[in-house]
């Protein structure tokens, strides 16, 4: 069975500082990996996805993520955060032929001036 | 292109009632999945519909059901509501089956059971 772990429940970062959100997955084959962002009271917005090819994936809003098979990780990064990045971030894993996504518990990001 | 549309946005129902939620996928998308989001359990997969057929189902009781129409629009129904059914229900649409194309979510329906 597939699973996702986001070890950080809450992260606080200063505006303009760099950001890294951690995600570890468990899946037997090559996974499909995703990062989503959710603002309060809103749905999920897809930031980026990975399923093959270059292990460094570029997404929207200046985010990127790196797939490391040896560490079973898919960490999300941004070089300089903006106050509007404050939200909850979810990592998810999917499997070929199956629409079900398994989500991590999320990391809430707070931005301080 | 319009995104995924879920109606209504908010619902308040009484324990024991039933409720129907609606989801219109992105135009051309044929797969619709439903998720329940609660503070305690997080995001949990309910079911997936493709070509009007349920293809996959999560670990939820039979009170939770759904259907998909020929235009790919989907509805989910919860009967005999319980307090624990209070949640944000999210619908996601995909171009085809499988995660390769990515799933695009609506804004959700906030259901409160009192």
PDB file of C-alpha atoms in Angstrom:
ATOM      1  CA  UNK A   1       0.000   0.000   0.000  1.00  0.00           C
ATOM      2  CA  UNK A   2       1.145   3.484  -0.724  1.00  0.00           C
ATOM      3  CA  UNK A   3       1.676   6.049   2.016  1.00  0.00           C
ATOM      4  CA  UNK A   4       2.985   9.572   2.421  1.00  0.00           C
ATOM      5  CA  UNK A   5       4.652  11.194   5.410  1.00  0.00           C
ATOM      6  CA  UNK A   6       5.001  14.912   5.895  1.00  0.00           C
ATOM      7  CA  UNK A   7       7.044  15.149   9.091  1.00  0.00           C
ATOM      8  CA  UNK A   8       6.524  18.865   9.661  1.00  0.00           C
ATOM      9  CA  UNK A   9       3.047  19.853  10.832  1.00  0.00           C
ATOM     10  CA  UNK A  10       3.799  23.572  10.938  1.00  0.00           C
ATOM     11  CA  UNK A  11       6.658  25.671   9.564  1.00  0.00           C
ATOM     12  CA  UNK A  12       7.254  29.386  10.062  1.00  0.00           C
ATOM     13  CA  UNK A  13       9.454  31.245   7.591  1.00  0.00           C
ATOM     14  CA  UNK A  14      10.363  34.893   7.202  1.00  0.00           C
ATOM     15  CA  UNK A  15       9.251  36.607   4.028  1.00  0.00           C
ATOM     16  CA  UNK A  16      12.046  36.460   1.484  1.00  0.00           C
ATOM     17  CA  UNK A  17      13.678  33.433   3.072  1.00  0.00           C
ATOM     18  CA  UNK A  18      14.030  30.076   1.371  1.00  0.00           C
ATOM     19  CA  UNK A  19      11.645  27.217   2.008  1.00  0.00           C
ATOM     20  CA  UNK A  20      11.849  23.450   1.984  1.00  0.00           C
ATOM     21  CA  UNK A  21       8.902  21.229   2.841  1.00  0.00           C
ATOM     22  CA  UNK A  22       9.620  17.563   3.363  1.00  0.00           C
ATOM     23  CA  UNK A  23       7.751  14.615   1.928  1.00  0.00           C
ATOM     24  CA  UNK A  24       8.580  10.921   2.165  1.00  0.00           C
ATOM     25  CA  UNK A  25       6.604   8.262   0.372  1.00  0.00           C
ATOM     26  CA  UNK A  26       6.262   4.533   0.460  1.00  0.00           C
ATOM     27  CA  UNK A  27       5.381   2.714  -2.736  1.00  0.00           C
ATOM     28  CA  UNK A  28       6.696  -0.409  -4.398  1.00  0.00           C
ATOM     29  CA  UNK A  29       7.003   0.820  -7.969  1.00  0.00           C
ATOM     30  CA  UNK A  30       7.818   4.190  -9.471  1.00  0.00           C
ATOM     31  CA  UNK A  31       5.309   6.536  -7.944  1.00  0.00           C
ATOM     32  CA  UNK A  32       3.436   9.467  -9.318  1.00  0.00           C
ATOM     33  CA  UNK A  33       4.136  12.330  -6.917  1.00  0.00           C
ATOM     34  CA  UNK A  34       2.318  15.601  -6.462  1.00  0.00           C
ATOM     35  CA  UNK A  35       2.355  18.731  -4.378  1.00  0.00           C
ATOM     36  CA  UNK A  36      -0.855  20.625  -3.760  1.00  0.00           C
ATOM     37  CA  UNK A  37      -1.527  23.879  -1.918  1.00  0.00           C
ATOM     38  CA  UNK A  38      -4.704  24.762  -0.068  1.00  0.00           C
ATOM     39  CA  UNK A  39      -5.648  28.214   1.151  1.00  0.00           C
ATOM     40  CA  UNK A  40      -8.182  28.474   4.009  1.00  0.00           C
ATOM     41  CA  UNK A  41     -11.655  27.454   2.938  1.00  0.00           C
ATOM     42  CA  UNK A  42     -10.504  26.598  -0.566  1.00  0.00           C
ATOM     43  CA  UNK A  43      -9.876  23.516  -2.620  1.00  0.00           C
ATOM     44  CA  UNK A  44      -6.510  22.091  -3.600  1.00  0.00           C
ATOM     45  CA  UNK A  45      -4.380  23.649  -6.297  1.00  0.00           C
ATOM     46  CA  UNK A  46      -1.839  21.505  -8.114  1.00  0.00           C
ATOM     47  CA  UNK A  47       1.657  22.990  -7.794  1.00  0.00           C
ATOM     48  CA  UNK A  48       3.647  20.339  -9.630  1.00  0.00           C
ATOM     49  CA  UNK A  49       3.856  16.646 -10.425  1.00  0.00           C
ATOM     50  CA  UNK A  50       6.470  14.010 -11.153  1.00  0.00           C
ATOM     51  CA  UNK A  51       6.262  10.580 -12.714  1.00  0.00           C
ATOM     52  CA  UNK A  52       9.375  10.173 -14.827  1.00  0.00           C
ATOM     53  CA  UNK A  53      12.291  11.971 -16.419  1.00  0.00           C
ATOM     54  CA  UNK A  54      14.199  14.832 -14.865  1.00  0.00           C
ATOM     55  CA  UNK A  55      14.122  14.460 -11.101  1.00  0.00           C
ATOM     56  CA  UNK A  56      13.952  18.224 -10.563  1.00  0.00           C
ATOM     57  CA  UNK A  57      10.465  19.405 -11.396  1.00  0.00           C
ATOM     58  CA  UNK A  58       9.402  23.003 -11.860  1.00  0.00           C
ATOM     59  CA  UNK A  59       5.927  24.078 -10.867  1.00  0.00           C
ATOM     60  CA  UNK A  60       3.765  27.124 -10.644  1.00  0.00           C
ATOM     61  CA  UNK A  61       4.324  30.099  -8.339  1.00  0.00           C
ATOM     62  CA  UNK A  62       8.096  29.591  -8.362  1.00  0.00           C
ATOM     63  CA  UNK A  63       8.034  26.215  -6.620  1.00  0.00           C
ATOM     64  CA  UNK A  64      10.200  23.250  -7.495  1.00  0.00           C
ATOM     65  CA  UNK A  65      10.553  19.726  -6.119  1.00  0.00           C
ATOM     66  CA  UNK A  66      13.244  17.111  -6.329  1.00  0.00           C
ATOM     67  CA  UNK A  67      12.568  13.381  -6.536  1.00  0.00           C
ATOM     68  CA  UNK A  68      15.179  11.279  -4.742  1.00  0.00           C
ATOM     69  CA  UNK A  69      14.480   7.600  -5.161  1.00  0.00           C
ATOM     70  CA  UNK A  70      17.265   6.531  -2.773  1.00  0.00           C
ATOM     71  CA  UNK A  71      15.670   8.567   0.018  1.00  0.00           C
ATOM     72  CA  UNK A  72      12.046   8.007  -1.028  1.00  0.00           C
ATOM     73  CA  UNK A  73      11.621  11.745  -0.852  1.00  0.00           C
ATOM     74  CA  UNK A  74       9.968  14.460  -2.890  1.00  0.00           C
ATOM     75  CA  UNK A  75      10.746  17.719  -1.111  1.00  0.00           C
ATOM     76  CA  UNK A  76       9.214  21.011  -2.181  1.00  0.00           C
ATOM     77  CA  UNK A  77      11.386  24.122  -2.358  1.00  0.00           C
ATOM     78  CA  UNK A  78      11.118  27.804  -3.067  1.00  0.00           C
ATOM     79  CA  UNK A  79      14.094  30.169  -3.011  1.00  0.00           C
ATOM     80  CA  UNK A  80      12.227  33.193  -1.667  1.00  0.00           C
ATOM     81  CA  UNK A  81       8.781  33.037  -0.089  1.00  0.00           C
ATOM     82  CA  UNK A  82       6.115  35.698  -0.318  1.00  0.00           C
ATOM     83  CA  UNK A  83       3.405  36.444   2.225  1.00  0.00           C
ATOM     84  CA  UNK A  84       0.861  35.031  -0.224  1.00  0.00           C
ATOM     85  CA  UNK A  85       2.520  31.597   0.080  1.00  0.00           C
ATOM     86  CA  UNK A  86       1.016  31.158   3.534  1.00  0.00           C
ATOM     87  CA  UNK A  87      -1.231  28.111   3.191  1.00  0.00           C
ATOM     88  CA  UNK A  88      -1.319  24.377   3.795  1.00  0.00           C
ATOM     89  CA  UNK A  89       0.754  22.165   1.547  1.00  0.00           C
ATOM     90  CA  UNK A  90      -0.013  18.548   0.783  1.00  0.00           C
ATOM     91  CA  UNK A  91       2.179  15.917  -0.778  1.00  0.00           C
ATOM     92  CA  UNK A  92       0.389  13.061  -2.545  1.00  0.00           C
ATOM     93  CA  UNK A  93       1.278   9.794  -4.238  1.00  0.00           C
ATOM     94  CA  UNK A  94      -0.574   7.949  -6.962  1.00  0.00           C
ATOM     95  CA  UNK A  95      -0.209   4.688  -8.836  1.00  0.00           C
ATOM     96  CA  UNK A  96      -0.547   3.901 -12.507  1.00  0.00           C
ATOM     97  CA  UNK A  97      -4.020   2.775 -13.525  1.00  0.00           C
ATOM     98  CA  UNK A  98      -5.539   4.005 -10.299  1.00  0.00           C
ATOM     99  CA  UNK A  99      -7.113   7.395  -9.821  1.00  0.00           C
ATOM    100  CA  UNK A 100      -6.808   7.295  -6.037  1.00  0.00           C
ATOM    101  CA  UNK A 101      -4.344   9.734  -4.516  1.00  0.00           C
ATOM    102  CA  UNK A 102      -2.948   9.121  -1.054  1.00  0.00           C
ATOM    103  CA  UNK A 103      -2.225  12.358   0.750  1.00  0.00           C
ATOM    104  CA  UNK A 104       0.090  13.282   3.554  1.00  0.00           C
ATOM    105  CA  UNK A 105      -1.250  15.058   6.600  1.00  0.00           C
ATOM    106  CA  UNK A 106      -0.135  18.425   5.324  1.00  0.00           C
ATOM    107  CA  UNK A 107       2.289  21.127   6.415  1.00  0.00           C
ATOM    108  CA  UNK A 108       0.923  24.495   7.438  1.00  0.00           C
ATOM    109  CA  UNK A 109       3.172  27.331   6.319  1.00  0.00           C
ATOM    110  CA  UNK A 110       3.182  30.640   8.174  1.00  0.00           C
ATOM    111  CA  UNK A 111       5.063  33.632   6.775  1.00  0.00           C
ATOM    112  CA  UNK A 112       6.294  36.335   9.128  1.00  0.00           C
ATOM    113  CA  UNK A 113       7.345  39.825   8.020  1.00  0.00           C
TER     114      UNK A 113
ATOM    115  CA  UNK B   1     -11.337  26.980 -19.492  1.00  0.00           C
ATOM    116  CA  UNK B   2     -13.582  26.780 -16.438  1.00  0.00           C
ATOM    117  CA  UNK B   3     -12.327  24.803 -13.481  1.00  0.00           C
ATOM    118  CA  UNK B   4     -14.060  22.153 -11.435  1.00  0.00           C
ATOM    119  CA  UNK B   5     -17.348  23.459 -10.083  1.00  0.00           C
ATOM    120  CA  UNK B   6     -18.904  22.108  -6.921  1.00  0.00           C
ATOM    121  CA  UNK B   7     -22.342  23.027  -5.655  1.00  0.00           C
ATOM    122  CA  UNK B   8     -23.448  24.002  -3.170  1.00  0.00           C
ATOM    123  CA  UNK B   9     -20.459  25.554  -1.391  1.00  0.00           C
ATOM    124  CA  UNK B  10     -22.022  25.242   2.047  1.00  0.00           C
ATOM    125  CA  UNK B  11     -24.674  22.965   3.518  1.00  0.00           C
ATOM    126  CA  UNK B  12     -26.144  22.514   6.955  1.00  0.00           C
ATOM    127  CA  UNK B  13     -28.094  19.340   7.532  1.00  0.00           C
ATOM    128  CA  UNK B  14     -29.634  17.581  10.487  1.00  0.00           C
ATOM    129  CA  UNK B  15     -28.517  14.173  11.706  1.00  0.00           C
ATOM    130  CA  UNK B  16     -30.461  11.434   9.939  1.00  0.00           C
ATOM    131  CA  UNK B  17     -31.127  13.443   6.784  1.00  0.00           C
ATOM    132  CA  UNK B  18     -29.569  12.744   3.434  1.00  0.00           C
ATOM    133  CA  UNK B  19     -27.615  15.077   1.175  1.00  0.00           C
ATOM    134  CA  UNK B  20     -26.581  15.259  -2.467  1.00  0.00           C
ATOM    135  CA  UNK B  21     -23.487  17.119  -3.621  1.00  0.00           C
ATOM    136  CA  UNK B  22     -22.762  17.991  -7.221  1.00  0.00           C
ATOM    137  CA  UNK B  23     -19.540  18.255  -9.218  1.00  0.00           C
ATOM    138  CA  UNK B  24     -19.028  19.510 -12.776  1.00  0.00           C
ATOM    139  CA  UNK B  25     -15.569  18.549 -14.051  1.00  0.00           C
ATOM    140  CA  UNK B  26     -13.343  20.538 -16.337  1.00  0.00           C
ATOM    141  CA  UNK B  27     -14.639  20.342 -19.887  1.00  0.00           C
ATOM    142  CA  UNK B  28     -13.259  17.238 -21.586  1.00  0.00           C
ATOM    143  CA  UNK B  29     -12.280  15.532 -18.345  1.00  0.00           C
ATOM    144  CA  UNK B  30     -13.829  12.107 -17.986  1.00  0.00           C
ATOM    145  CA  UNK B  31     -12.675  10.957 -14.563  1.00  0.00           C
ATOM    146  CA  UNK B  32     -14.168  12.323 -11.360  1.00  0.00           C
ATOM    147  CA  UNK B  33     -12.986  11.443  -7.877  1.00  0.00           C
ATOM    148  CA  UNK B  34     -14.358  12.454  -4.501  1.00  0.00           C
ATOM    149  CA  UNK B  35     -12.450  13.073  -1.279  1.00  0.00           C
ATOM    150  CA  UNK B  36     -13.463  13.823   2.284  1.00  0.00           C
ATOM    151  CA  UNK B  37     -11.326  16.234   4.282  1.00  0.00           C
ATOM    152  CA  UNK B  38     -11.570  16.464   8.064  1.00  0.00           C
ATOM    153  CA  UNK B  39      -9.171  17.850  10.666  1.00  0.00           C
ATOM    154  CA  UNK B  40      -8.823  14.438  12.292  1.00  0.00           C
ATOM    155  CA  UNK B  41      -8.533  12.115   9.287  1.00  0.00           C
ATOM    156  CA  UNK B  42      -7.123  14.475   6.677  1.00  0.00           C
ATOM    157  CA  UNK B  43      -7.851  13.843   3.016  1.00  0.00           C
ATOM    158  CA  UNK B  44      -9.435  10.484   2.343  1.00  0.00           C
ATOM    159  CA  UNK B  45     -10.442   9.000  -0.991  1.00  0.00           C
ATOM    160  CA  UNK B  46     -14.132   8.211  -1.326  1.00  0.00           C
ATOM    161  CA  UNK B  47     -14.576   6.924  -4.875  1.00  0.00           C
ATOM    162  CA  UNK B  48     -13.774   7.438  -8.529  1.00  0.00           C
ATOM    163  CA  UNK B  49     -16.051   7.458 -11.542  1.00  0.00           C
ATOM    164  CA  UNK B  50     -15.072   7.061 -15.158  1.00  0.00           C
ATOM    165  CA  UNK B  51     -17.442   6.540 -18.073  1.00  0.00           C
ATOM    166  CA  UNK B  52     -20.400   6.480 -15.704  1.00  0.00           C
ATOM    167  CA  UNK B  53     -18.952   3.529 -13.765  1.00  0.00           C
ATOM    168  CA  UNK B  54     -17.500   3.456 -10.287  1.00  0.00           C
ATOM    169  CA  UNK B  55     -13.926   2.263 -10.772  1.00  0.00           C
ATOM    170  CA  UNK B  56     -12.500   2.536  -7.310  1.00  0.00           C
ATOM    171  CA  UNK B  57     -13.890   2.955  -3.813  1.00  0.00           C
ATOM    172  CA  UNK B  58     -12.332   3.974  -0.539  1.00  0.00           C
ATOM    173  CA  UNK B  59     -13.021   2.612   2.906  1.00  0.00           C
ATOM    174  CA  UNK B  60     -16.320   4.316   3.628  1.00  0.00           C
ATOM    175  CA  UNK B  61     -19.677   2.841   4.648  1.00  0.00           C
ATOM    176  CA  UNK B  62     -22.419   2.167   2.144  1.00  0.00           C
ATOM    177  CA  UNK B  63     -24.180   5.370   3.214  1.00  0.00           C
ATOM    178  CA  UNK B  64     -21.780   7.113   0.861  1.00  0.00           C
ATOM    179  CA  UNK B  65     -22.637   6.622  -2.775  1.00  0.00           C
ATOM    180  CA  UNK B  66     -22.229   8.402  -6.035  1.00  0.00           C
ATOM    181  CA  UNK B  67     -22.898   8.394  -9.715  1.00  0.00           C
ATOM    182  CA  UNK B  68     -21.663   9.914 -12.913  1.00  0.00           C
ATOM    183  CA  UNK B  69     -23.711  11.094 -15.832  1.00  0.00           C
ATOM    184  CA  UNK B  70     -23.007  10.842 -19.540  1.00  0.00           C
ATOM    185  CA  UNK B  71     -21.683  14.425 -19.569  1.00  0.00           C
ATOM    186  CA  UNK B  72     -19.165  13.410 -16.835  1.00  0.00           C
ATOM    187  CA  UNK B  73     -20.913  15.454 -14.156  1.00  0.00           C
ATOM    188  CA  UNK B  74     -20.995  13.598 -10.878  1.00  0.00           C
ATOM    189  CA  UNK B  75     -23.044  13.566  -7.733  1.00  0.00           C
ATOM    190  CA  UNK B  76     -22.357  12.029  -4.377  1.00  0.00           C
ATOM    191  CA  UNK B  77     -25.001  11.162  -1.856  1.00  0.00           C
ATOM    192  CA  UNK B  78     -24.741  10.593   1.860  1.00  0.00           C
ATOM    193  CA  UNK B  79     -27.730   9.020   3.555  1.00  0.00           C
ATOM    194  CA  UNK B  80     -28.604   8.904   7.243  1.00  0.00           C
ATOM    195  CA  UNK B  81     -26.180  11.668   8.084  1.00  0.00           C
ATOM    196  CA  UNK B  82     -24.082  11.414  11.222  1.00  0.00           C
ATOM    197  CA  UNK B  83     -22.288  14.172  13.086  1.00  0.00           C
ATOM    198  CA  UNK B  84     -18.980  12.685  11.952  1.00  0.00           C
ATOM    199  CA  UNK B  85     -19.896  13.290   8.323  1.00  0.00           C
ATOM    200  CA  UNK B  86     -19.246  16.987   8.836  1.00  0.00           C
ATOM    201  CA  UNK B  87     -16.363  17.697   6.482  1.00  0.00           C
ATOM    202  CA  UNK B  88     -15.159  19.449   3.374  1.00  0.00           C
ATOM    203  CA  UNK B  89     -16.032  17.264   0.390  1.00  0.00           C
ATOM    204  CA  UNK B  90     -13.736  17.770  -2.559  1.00  0.00           C
ATOM    205  CA  UNK B  91     -14.230  16.699  -6.114  1.00  0.00           C
ATOM    206  CA  UNK B  92     -11.324  16.239  -8.511  1.00  0.00           C
ATOM    207  CA  UNK B  93     -11.382  15.765 -12.253  1.00  0.00           C
ATOM    208  CA  UNK B  94      -8.812  14.240 -14.571  1.00  0.00           C
ATOM    209  CA  UNK B  95      -8.535  13.950 -18.320  1.00  0.00           C
ATOM    210  CA  UNK B  96      -8.439  10.162 -18.153  1.00  0.00           C
ATOM    211  CA  UNK B  97      -7.925   7.383 -15.656  1.00  0.00           C
ATOM    212  CA  UNK B  98      -4.713   7.267 -13.680  1.00  0.00           C
ATOM    213  CA  UNK B  99      -2.703  10.071 -12.098  1.00  0.00           C
ATOM    214  CA  UNK B 100      -0.488  10.890 -15.073  1.00  0.00           C
ATOM    215  CA  UNK B 101      -2.464  13.974 -16.116  1.00  0.00           C
ATOM    216  CA  UNK B 102      -2.869  15.257 -12.575  1.00  0.00           C
ATOM    217  CA  UNK B 103      -6.097  15.755 -10.661  1.00  0.00           C
ATOM    218  CA  UNK B 104      -7.695  19.186 -10.523  1.00  0.00           C
ATOM    219  CA  UNK B 105      -9.818  19.991  -7.517  1.00  0.00           C
ATOM    220  CA  UNK B 106     -12.883  22.110  -6.999  1.00  0.00           C
ATOM    221  CA  UNK B 107     -13.337  24.465  -4.069  1.00  0.00           C
ATOM    222  CA  UNK B 108     -15.318  21.888  -2.162  1.00  0.00           C
ATOM    223  CA  UNK B 109     -18.640  21.662  -0.393  1.00  0.00           C
ATOM    224  CA  UNK B 110     -18.542  22.341   3.323  1.00  0.00           C
ATOM    225  CA  UNK B 111     -21.092  20.042   4.968  1.00  0.00           C
ATOM    226  CA  UNK B 112     -22.073  20.634   8.565  1.00  0.00           C
ATOM    227  CA  UNK B 113     -24.271  18.069  10.295  1.00  0.00           C
ATOM    228  CA  UNK B 114     -26.056  19.274  13.425  1.00  0.00           C
TER     229      UNK B 114
END
